[in-house]
PDB file of N, CA and C in Angstrom:
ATOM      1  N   UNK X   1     -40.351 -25.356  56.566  1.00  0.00           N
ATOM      2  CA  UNK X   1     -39.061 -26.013  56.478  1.00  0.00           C
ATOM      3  C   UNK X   1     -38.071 -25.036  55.846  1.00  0.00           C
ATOM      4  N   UNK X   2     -36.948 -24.956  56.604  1.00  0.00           N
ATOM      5  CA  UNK X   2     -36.116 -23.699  55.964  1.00  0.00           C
ATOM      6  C   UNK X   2     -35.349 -24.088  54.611  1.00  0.00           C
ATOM      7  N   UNK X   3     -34.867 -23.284  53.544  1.00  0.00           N
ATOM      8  CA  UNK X   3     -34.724 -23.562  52.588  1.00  0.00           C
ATOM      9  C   UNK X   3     -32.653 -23.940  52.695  1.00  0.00           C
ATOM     10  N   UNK X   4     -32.755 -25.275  51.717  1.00  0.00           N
ATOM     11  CA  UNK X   4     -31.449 -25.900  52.183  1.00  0.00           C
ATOM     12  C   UNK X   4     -30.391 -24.661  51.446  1.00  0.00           C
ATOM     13  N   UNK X   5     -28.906 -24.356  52.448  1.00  0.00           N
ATOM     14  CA  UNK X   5     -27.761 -23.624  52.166  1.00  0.00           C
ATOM     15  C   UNK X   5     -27.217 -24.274  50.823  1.00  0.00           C
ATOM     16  N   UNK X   6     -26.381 -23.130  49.972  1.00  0.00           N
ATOM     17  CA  UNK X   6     -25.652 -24.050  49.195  1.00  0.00           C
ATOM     18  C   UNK X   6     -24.509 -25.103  49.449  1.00  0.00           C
ATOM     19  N   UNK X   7     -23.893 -24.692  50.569  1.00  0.00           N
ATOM     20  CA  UNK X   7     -22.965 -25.765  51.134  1.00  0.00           C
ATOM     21  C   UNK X   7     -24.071 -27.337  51.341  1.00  0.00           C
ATOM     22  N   UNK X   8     -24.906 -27.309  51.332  1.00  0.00           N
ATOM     23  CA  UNK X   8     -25.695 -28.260  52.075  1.00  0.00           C
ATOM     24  C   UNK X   8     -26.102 -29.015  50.304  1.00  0.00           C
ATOM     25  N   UNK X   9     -26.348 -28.384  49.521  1.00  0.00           N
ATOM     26  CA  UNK X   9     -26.696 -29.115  48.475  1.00  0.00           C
ATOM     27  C   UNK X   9     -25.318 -29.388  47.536  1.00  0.00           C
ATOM     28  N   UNK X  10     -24.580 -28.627  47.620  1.00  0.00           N
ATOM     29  CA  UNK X  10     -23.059 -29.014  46.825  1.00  0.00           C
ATOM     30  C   UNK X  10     -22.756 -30.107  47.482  1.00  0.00           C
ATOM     31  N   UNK X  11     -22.864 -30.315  49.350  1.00  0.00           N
ATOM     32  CA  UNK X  11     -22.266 -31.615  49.734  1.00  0.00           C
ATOM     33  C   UNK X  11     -23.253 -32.818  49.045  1.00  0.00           C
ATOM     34  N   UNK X  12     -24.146 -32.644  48.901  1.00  0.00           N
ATOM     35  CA  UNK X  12     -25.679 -33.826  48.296  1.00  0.00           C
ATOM     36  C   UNK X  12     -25.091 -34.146  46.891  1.00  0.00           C
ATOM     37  N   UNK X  13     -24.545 -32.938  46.475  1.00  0.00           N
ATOM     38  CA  UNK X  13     -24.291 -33.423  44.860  1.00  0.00           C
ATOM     39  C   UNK X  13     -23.035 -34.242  44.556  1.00  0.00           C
ATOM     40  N   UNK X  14     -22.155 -33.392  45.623  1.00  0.00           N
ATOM     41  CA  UNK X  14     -21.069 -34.550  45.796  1.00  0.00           C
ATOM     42  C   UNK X  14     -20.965 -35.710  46.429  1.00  0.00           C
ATOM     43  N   UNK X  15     -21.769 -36.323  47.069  1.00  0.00           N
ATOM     44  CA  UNK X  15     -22.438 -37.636  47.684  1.00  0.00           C
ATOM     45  C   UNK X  15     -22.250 -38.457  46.481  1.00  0.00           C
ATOM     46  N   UNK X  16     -23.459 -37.882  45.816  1.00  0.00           N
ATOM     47  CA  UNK X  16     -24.233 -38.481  44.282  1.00  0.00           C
ATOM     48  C   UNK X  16     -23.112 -38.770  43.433  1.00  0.00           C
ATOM     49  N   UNK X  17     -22.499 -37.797  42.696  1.00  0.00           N
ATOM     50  CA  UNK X  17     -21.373 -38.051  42.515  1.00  0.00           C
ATOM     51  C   UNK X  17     -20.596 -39.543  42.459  1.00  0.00           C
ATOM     52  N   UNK X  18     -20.112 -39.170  44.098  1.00  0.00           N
ATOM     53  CA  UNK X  18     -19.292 -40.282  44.372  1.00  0.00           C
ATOM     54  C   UNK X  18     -20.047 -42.032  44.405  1.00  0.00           C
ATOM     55  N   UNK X  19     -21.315 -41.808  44.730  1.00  0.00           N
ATOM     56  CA  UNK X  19     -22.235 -42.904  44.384  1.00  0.00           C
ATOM     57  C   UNK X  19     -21.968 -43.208  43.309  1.00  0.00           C
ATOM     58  N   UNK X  20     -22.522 -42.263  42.390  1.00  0.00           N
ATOM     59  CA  UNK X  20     -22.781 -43.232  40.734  1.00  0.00           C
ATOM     60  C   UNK X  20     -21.377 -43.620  40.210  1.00  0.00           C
ATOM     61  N   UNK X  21     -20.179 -42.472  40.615  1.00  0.00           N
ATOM     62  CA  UNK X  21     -18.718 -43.363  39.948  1.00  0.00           C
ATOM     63  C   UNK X  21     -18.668 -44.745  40.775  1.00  0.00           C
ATOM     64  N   UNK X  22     -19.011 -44.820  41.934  1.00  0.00           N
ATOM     65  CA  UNK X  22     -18.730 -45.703  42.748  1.00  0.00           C
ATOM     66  C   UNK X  22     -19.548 -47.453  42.270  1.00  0.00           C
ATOM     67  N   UNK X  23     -20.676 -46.621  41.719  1.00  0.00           N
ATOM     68  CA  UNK X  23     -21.889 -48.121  41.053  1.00  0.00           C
ATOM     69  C   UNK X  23     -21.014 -48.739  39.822  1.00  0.00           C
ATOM     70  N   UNK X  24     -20.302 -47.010  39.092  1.00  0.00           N
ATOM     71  CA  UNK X  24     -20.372 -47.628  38.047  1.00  0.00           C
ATOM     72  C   UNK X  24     -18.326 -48.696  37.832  1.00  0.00           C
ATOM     73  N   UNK X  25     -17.739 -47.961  38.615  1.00  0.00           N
ATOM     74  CA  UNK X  25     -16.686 -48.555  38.942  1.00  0.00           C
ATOM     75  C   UNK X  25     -16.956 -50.384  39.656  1.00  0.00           C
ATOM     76  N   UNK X  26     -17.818 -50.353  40.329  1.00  0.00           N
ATOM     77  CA  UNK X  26     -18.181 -51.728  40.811  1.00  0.00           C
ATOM     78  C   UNK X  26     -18.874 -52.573  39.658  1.00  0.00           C
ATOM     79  N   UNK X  27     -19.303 -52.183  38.834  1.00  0.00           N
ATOM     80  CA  UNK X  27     -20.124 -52.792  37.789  1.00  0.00           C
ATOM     81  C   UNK X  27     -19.390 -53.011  36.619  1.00  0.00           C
ATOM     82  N   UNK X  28     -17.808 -52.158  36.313  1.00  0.00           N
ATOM     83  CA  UNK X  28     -16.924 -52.447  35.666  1.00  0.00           C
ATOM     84  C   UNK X  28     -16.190 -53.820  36.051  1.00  0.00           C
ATOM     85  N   UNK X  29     -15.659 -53.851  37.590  1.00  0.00           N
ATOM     86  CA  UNK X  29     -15.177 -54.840  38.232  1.00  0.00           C
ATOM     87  C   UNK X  29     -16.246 -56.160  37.645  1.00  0.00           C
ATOM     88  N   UNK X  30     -17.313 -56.221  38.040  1.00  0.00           N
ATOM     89  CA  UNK X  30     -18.089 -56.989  37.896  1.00  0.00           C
ATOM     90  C   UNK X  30     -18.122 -58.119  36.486  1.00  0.00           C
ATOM     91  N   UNK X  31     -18.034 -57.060  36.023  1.00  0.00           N
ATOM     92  CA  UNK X  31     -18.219 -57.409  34.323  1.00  0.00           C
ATOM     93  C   UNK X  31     -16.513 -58.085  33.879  1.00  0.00           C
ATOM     94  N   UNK X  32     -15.679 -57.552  34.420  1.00  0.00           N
ATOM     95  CA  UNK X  32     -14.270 -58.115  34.245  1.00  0.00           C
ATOM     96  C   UNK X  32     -13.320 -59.552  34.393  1.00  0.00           C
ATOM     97  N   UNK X  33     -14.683 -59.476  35.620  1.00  0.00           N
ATOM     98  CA  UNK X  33     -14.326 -60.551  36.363  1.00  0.00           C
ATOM     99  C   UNK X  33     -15.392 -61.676  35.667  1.00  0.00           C
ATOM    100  N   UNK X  34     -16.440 -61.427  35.077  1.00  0.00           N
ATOM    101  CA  UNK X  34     -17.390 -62.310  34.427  1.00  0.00           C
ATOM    102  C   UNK X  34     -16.308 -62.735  33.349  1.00  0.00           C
ATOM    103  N   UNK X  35     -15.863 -61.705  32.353  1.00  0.00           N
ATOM    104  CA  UNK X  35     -15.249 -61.613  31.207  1.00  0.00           C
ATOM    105  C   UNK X  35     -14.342 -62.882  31.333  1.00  0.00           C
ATOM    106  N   UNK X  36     -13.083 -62.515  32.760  1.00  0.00           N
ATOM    107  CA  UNK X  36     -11.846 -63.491  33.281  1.00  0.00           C
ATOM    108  C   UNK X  36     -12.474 -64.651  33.166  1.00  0.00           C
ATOM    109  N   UNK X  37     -13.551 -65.497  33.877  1.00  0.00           N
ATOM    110  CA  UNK X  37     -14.086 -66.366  34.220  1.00  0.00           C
ATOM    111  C   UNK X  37     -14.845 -67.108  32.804  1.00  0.00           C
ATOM    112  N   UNK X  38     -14.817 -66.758  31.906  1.00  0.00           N
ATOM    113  CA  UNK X  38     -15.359 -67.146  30.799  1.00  0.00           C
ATOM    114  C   UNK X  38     -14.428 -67.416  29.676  1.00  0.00           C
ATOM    115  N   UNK X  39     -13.301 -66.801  29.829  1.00  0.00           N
ATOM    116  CA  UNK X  39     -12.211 -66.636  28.608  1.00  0.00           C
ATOM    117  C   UNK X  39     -11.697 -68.076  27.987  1.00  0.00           C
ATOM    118  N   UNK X  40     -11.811 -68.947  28.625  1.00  0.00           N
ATOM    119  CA  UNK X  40     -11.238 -70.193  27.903  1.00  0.00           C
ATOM    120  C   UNK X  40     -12.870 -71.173  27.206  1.00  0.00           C
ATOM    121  N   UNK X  41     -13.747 -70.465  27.312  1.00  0.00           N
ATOM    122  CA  UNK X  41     -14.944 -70.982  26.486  1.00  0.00           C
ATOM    123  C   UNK X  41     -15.035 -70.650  25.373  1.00  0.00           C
ATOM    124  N   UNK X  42     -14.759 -71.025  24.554  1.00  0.00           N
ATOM    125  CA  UNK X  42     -14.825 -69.898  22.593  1.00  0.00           C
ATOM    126  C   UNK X  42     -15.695 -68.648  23.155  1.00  0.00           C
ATOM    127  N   UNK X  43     -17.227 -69.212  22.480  1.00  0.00           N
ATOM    128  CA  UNK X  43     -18.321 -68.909  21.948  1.00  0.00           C
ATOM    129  C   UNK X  43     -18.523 -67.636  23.150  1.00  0.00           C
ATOM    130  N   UNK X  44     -18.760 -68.041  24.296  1.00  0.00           N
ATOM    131  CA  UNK X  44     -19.009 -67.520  25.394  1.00  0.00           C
ATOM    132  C   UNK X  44     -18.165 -66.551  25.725  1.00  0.00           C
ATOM    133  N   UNK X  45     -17.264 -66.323  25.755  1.00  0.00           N
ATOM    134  CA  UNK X  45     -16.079 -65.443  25.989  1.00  0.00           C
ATOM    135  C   UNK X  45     -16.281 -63.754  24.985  1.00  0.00           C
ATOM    136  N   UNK X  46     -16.449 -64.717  23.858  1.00  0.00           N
ATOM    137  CA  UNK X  46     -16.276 -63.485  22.206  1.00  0.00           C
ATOM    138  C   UNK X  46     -17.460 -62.640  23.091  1.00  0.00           C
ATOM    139  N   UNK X  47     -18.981 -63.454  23.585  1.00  0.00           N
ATOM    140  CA  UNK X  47     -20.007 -63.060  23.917  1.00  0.00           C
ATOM    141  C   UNK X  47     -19.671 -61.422  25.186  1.00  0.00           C
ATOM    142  N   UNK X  48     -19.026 -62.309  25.767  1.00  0.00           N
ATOM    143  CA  UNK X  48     -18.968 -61.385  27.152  1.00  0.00           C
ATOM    144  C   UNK X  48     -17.984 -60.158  27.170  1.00  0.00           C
ATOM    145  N   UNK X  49     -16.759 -60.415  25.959  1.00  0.00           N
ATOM    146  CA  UNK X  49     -16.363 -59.497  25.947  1.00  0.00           C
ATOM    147  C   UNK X  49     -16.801 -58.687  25.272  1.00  0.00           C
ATOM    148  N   UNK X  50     -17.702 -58.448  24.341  1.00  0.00           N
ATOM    149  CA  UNK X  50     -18.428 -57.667  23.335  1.00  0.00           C
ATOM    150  C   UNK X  50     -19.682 -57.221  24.208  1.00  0.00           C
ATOM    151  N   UNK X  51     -20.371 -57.732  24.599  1.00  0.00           N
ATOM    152  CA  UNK X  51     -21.003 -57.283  26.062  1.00  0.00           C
ATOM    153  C   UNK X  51     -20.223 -55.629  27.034  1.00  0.00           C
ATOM    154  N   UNK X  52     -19.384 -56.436  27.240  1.00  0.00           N
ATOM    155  CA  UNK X  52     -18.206 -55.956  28.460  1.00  0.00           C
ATOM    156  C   UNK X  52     -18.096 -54.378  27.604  1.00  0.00           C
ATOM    157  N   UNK X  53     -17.250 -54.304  26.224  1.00  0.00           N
ATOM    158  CA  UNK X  53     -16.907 -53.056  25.697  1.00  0.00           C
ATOM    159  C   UNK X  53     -18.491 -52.327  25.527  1.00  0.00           C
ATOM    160  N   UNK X  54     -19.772 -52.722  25.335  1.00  0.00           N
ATOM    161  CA  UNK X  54     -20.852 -52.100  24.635  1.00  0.00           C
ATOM    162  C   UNK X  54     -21.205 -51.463  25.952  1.00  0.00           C
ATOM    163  N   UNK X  55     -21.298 -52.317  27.059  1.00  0.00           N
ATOM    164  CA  UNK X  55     -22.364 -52.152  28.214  1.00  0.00           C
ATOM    165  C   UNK X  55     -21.033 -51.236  29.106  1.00  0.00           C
ATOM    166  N   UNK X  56     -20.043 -51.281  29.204  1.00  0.00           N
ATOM    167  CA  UNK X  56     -18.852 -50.589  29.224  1.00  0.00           C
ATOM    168  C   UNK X  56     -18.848 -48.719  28.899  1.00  0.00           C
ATOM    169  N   UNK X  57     -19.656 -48.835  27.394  1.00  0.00           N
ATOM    170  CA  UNK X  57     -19.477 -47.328  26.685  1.00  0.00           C
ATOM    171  C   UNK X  57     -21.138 -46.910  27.313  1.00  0.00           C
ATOM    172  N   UNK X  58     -21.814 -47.486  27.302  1.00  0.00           N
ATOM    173  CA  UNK X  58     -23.241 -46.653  27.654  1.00  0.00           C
ATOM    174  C   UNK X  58     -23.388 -46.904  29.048  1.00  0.00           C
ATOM    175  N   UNK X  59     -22.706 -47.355  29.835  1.00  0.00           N
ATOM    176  CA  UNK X  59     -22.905 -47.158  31.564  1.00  0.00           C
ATOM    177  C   UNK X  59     -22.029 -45.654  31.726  1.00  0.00           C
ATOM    178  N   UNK X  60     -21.021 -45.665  30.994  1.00  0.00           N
ATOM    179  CA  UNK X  60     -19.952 -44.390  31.081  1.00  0.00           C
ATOM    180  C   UNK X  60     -20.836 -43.579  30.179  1.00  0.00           C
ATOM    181  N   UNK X  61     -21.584 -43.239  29.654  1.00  0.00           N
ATOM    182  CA  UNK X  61     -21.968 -41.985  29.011  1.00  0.00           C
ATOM    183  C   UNK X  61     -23.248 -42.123  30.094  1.00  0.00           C
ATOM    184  N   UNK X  62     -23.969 -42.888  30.788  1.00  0.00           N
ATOM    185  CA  UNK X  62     -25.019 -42.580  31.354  1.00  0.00           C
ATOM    186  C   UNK X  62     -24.539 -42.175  32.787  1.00  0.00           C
ATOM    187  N   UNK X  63     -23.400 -42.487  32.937  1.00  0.00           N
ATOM    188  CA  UNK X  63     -22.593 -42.029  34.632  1.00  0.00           C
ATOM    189  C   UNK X  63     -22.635 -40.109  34.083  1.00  0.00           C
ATOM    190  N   UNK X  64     -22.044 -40.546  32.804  1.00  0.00           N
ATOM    191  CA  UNK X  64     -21.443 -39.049  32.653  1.00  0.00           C
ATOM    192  C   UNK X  64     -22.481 -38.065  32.762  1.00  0.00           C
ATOM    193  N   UNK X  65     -23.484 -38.675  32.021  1.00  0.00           N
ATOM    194  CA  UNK X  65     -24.935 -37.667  31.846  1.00  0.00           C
ATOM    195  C   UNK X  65     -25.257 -37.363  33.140  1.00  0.00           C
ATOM    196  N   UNK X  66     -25.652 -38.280  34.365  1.00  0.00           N
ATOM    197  CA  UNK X  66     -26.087 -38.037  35.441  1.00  0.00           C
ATOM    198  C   UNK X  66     -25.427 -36.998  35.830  1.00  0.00           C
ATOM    199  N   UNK X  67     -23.950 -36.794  36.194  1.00  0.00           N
ATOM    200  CA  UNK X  67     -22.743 -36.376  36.787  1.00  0.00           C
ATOM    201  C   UNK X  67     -23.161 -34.342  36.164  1.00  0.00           C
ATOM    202  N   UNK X  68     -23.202 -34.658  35.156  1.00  0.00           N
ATOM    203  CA  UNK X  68     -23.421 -33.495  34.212  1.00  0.00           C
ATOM    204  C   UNK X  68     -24.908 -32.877  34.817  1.00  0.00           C
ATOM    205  N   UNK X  69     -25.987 -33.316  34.934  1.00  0.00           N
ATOM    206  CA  UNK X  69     -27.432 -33.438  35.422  1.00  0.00           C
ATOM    207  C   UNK X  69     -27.063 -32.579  36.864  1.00  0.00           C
ATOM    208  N   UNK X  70     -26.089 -33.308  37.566  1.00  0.00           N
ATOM    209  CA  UNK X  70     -26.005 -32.794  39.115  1.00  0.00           C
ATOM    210  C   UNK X  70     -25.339 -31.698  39.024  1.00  0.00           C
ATOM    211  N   UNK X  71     -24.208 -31.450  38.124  1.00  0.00           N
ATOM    212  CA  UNK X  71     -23.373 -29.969  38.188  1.00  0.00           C
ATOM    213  C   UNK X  71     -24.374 -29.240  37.861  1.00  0.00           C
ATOM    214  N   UNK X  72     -25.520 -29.327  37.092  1.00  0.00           N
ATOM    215  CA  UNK X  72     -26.287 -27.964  36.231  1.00  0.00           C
ATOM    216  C   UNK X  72     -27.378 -27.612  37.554  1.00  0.00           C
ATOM    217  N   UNK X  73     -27.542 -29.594  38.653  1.00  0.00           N
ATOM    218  CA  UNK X  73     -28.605 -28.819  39.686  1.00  0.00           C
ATOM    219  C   UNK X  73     -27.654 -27.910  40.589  1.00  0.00           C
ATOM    220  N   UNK X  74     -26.489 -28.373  41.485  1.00  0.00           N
ATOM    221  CA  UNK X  74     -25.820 -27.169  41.893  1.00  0.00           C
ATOM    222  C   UNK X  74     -25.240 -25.757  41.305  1.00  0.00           C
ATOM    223  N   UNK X  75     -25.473 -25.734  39.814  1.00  0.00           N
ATOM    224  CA  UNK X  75     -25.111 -24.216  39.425  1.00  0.00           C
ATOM    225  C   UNK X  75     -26.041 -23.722  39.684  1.00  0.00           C
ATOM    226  N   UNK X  76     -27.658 -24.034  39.388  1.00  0.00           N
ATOM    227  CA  UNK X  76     -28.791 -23.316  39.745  1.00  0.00           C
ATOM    228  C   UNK X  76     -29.039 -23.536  41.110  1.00  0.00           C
ATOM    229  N   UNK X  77     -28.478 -23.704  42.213  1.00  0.00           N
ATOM    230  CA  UNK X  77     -28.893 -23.489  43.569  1.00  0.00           C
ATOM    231  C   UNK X  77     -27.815 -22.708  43.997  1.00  0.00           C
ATOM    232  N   UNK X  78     -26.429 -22.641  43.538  1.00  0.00           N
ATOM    233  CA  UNK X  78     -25.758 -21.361  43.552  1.00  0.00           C
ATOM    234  C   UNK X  78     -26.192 -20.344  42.953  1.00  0.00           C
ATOM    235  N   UNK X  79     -26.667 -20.397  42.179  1.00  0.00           N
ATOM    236  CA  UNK X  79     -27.386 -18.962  41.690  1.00  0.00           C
ATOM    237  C   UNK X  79     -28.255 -18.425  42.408  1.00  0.00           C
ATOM    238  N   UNK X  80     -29.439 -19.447  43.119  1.00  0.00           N
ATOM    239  CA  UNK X  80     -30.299 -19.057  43.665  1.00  0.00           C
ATOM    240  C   UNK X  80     -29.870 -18.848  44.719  1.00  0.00           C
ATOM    241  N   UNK X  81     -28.572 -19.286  45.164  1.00  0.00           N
ATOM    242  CA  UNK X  81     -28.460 -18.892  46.451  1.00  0.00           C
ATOM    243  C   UNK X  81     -27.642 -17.350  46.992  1.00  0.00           C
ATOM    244  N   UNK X  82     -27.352 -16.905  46.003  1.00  0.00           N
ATOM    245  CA  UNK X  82     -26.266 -15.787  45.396  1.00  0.00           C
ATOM    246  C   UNK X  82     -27.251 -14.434  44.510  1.00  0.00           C
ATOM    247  N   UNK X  83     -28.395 -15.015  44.144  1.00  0.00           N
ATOM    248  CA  UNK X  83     -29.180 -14.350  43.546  1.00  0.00           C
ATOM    249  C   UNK X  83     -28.885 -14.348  42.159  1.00  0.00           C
ATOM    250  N   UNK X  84     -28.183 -14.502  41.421  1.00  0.00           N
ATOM    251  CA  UNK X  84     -27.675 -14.198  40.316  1.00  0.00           C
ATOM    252  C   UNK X  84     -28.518 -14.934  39.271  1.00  0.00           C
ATOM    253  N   UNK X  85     -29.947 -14.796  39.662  1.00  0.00           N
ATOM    254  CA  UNK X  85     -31.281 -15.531  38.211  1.00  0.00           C
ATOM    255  C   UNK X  85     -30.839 -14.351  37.706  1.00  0.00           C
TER     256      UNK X  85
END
């Protein structure tokens, strides 16, 4: 099996990319709209929005990590593909 070009894995990484902003942008919506839908309940509301900001900060640092994960796999397949180990 011939070994994949770097154009061919930069487009894969930018796929990925656009996937995980894309999960995590839909999962913001998600949660917003839970948040809207709850707001005139006391108890329940305080709940979801404290939810909303927590699950909010660690979906965005785990988007970010991934995102970060994929730039370091395309620097090392530009390298390898360029030679520059």
């Amino acid at each position: 099996m011939p070994e994949p070009s770097y154009s061919d894995v930069h487009r894969a990484v930018r796929t990925e990319k656009i996937k995980i902003w894309f999960a995590w942008l839909c999962g913001g919506a998600i949660w917003l709209i839970i948040t809207n839908a709850t707001r005139n309940v006391a108890i329940v509301s305080v709940i979801t929005q404290v939810l909303l900001v927590v699950l909010g900060i660690l979906s965005t640092i785990a988007a970010v990590r991934m995102t970060n994960a994929l730039d370091r796999k395309a620097d090392a397949a530009r390298r390898e593909v360029l030679g520059d180990l």
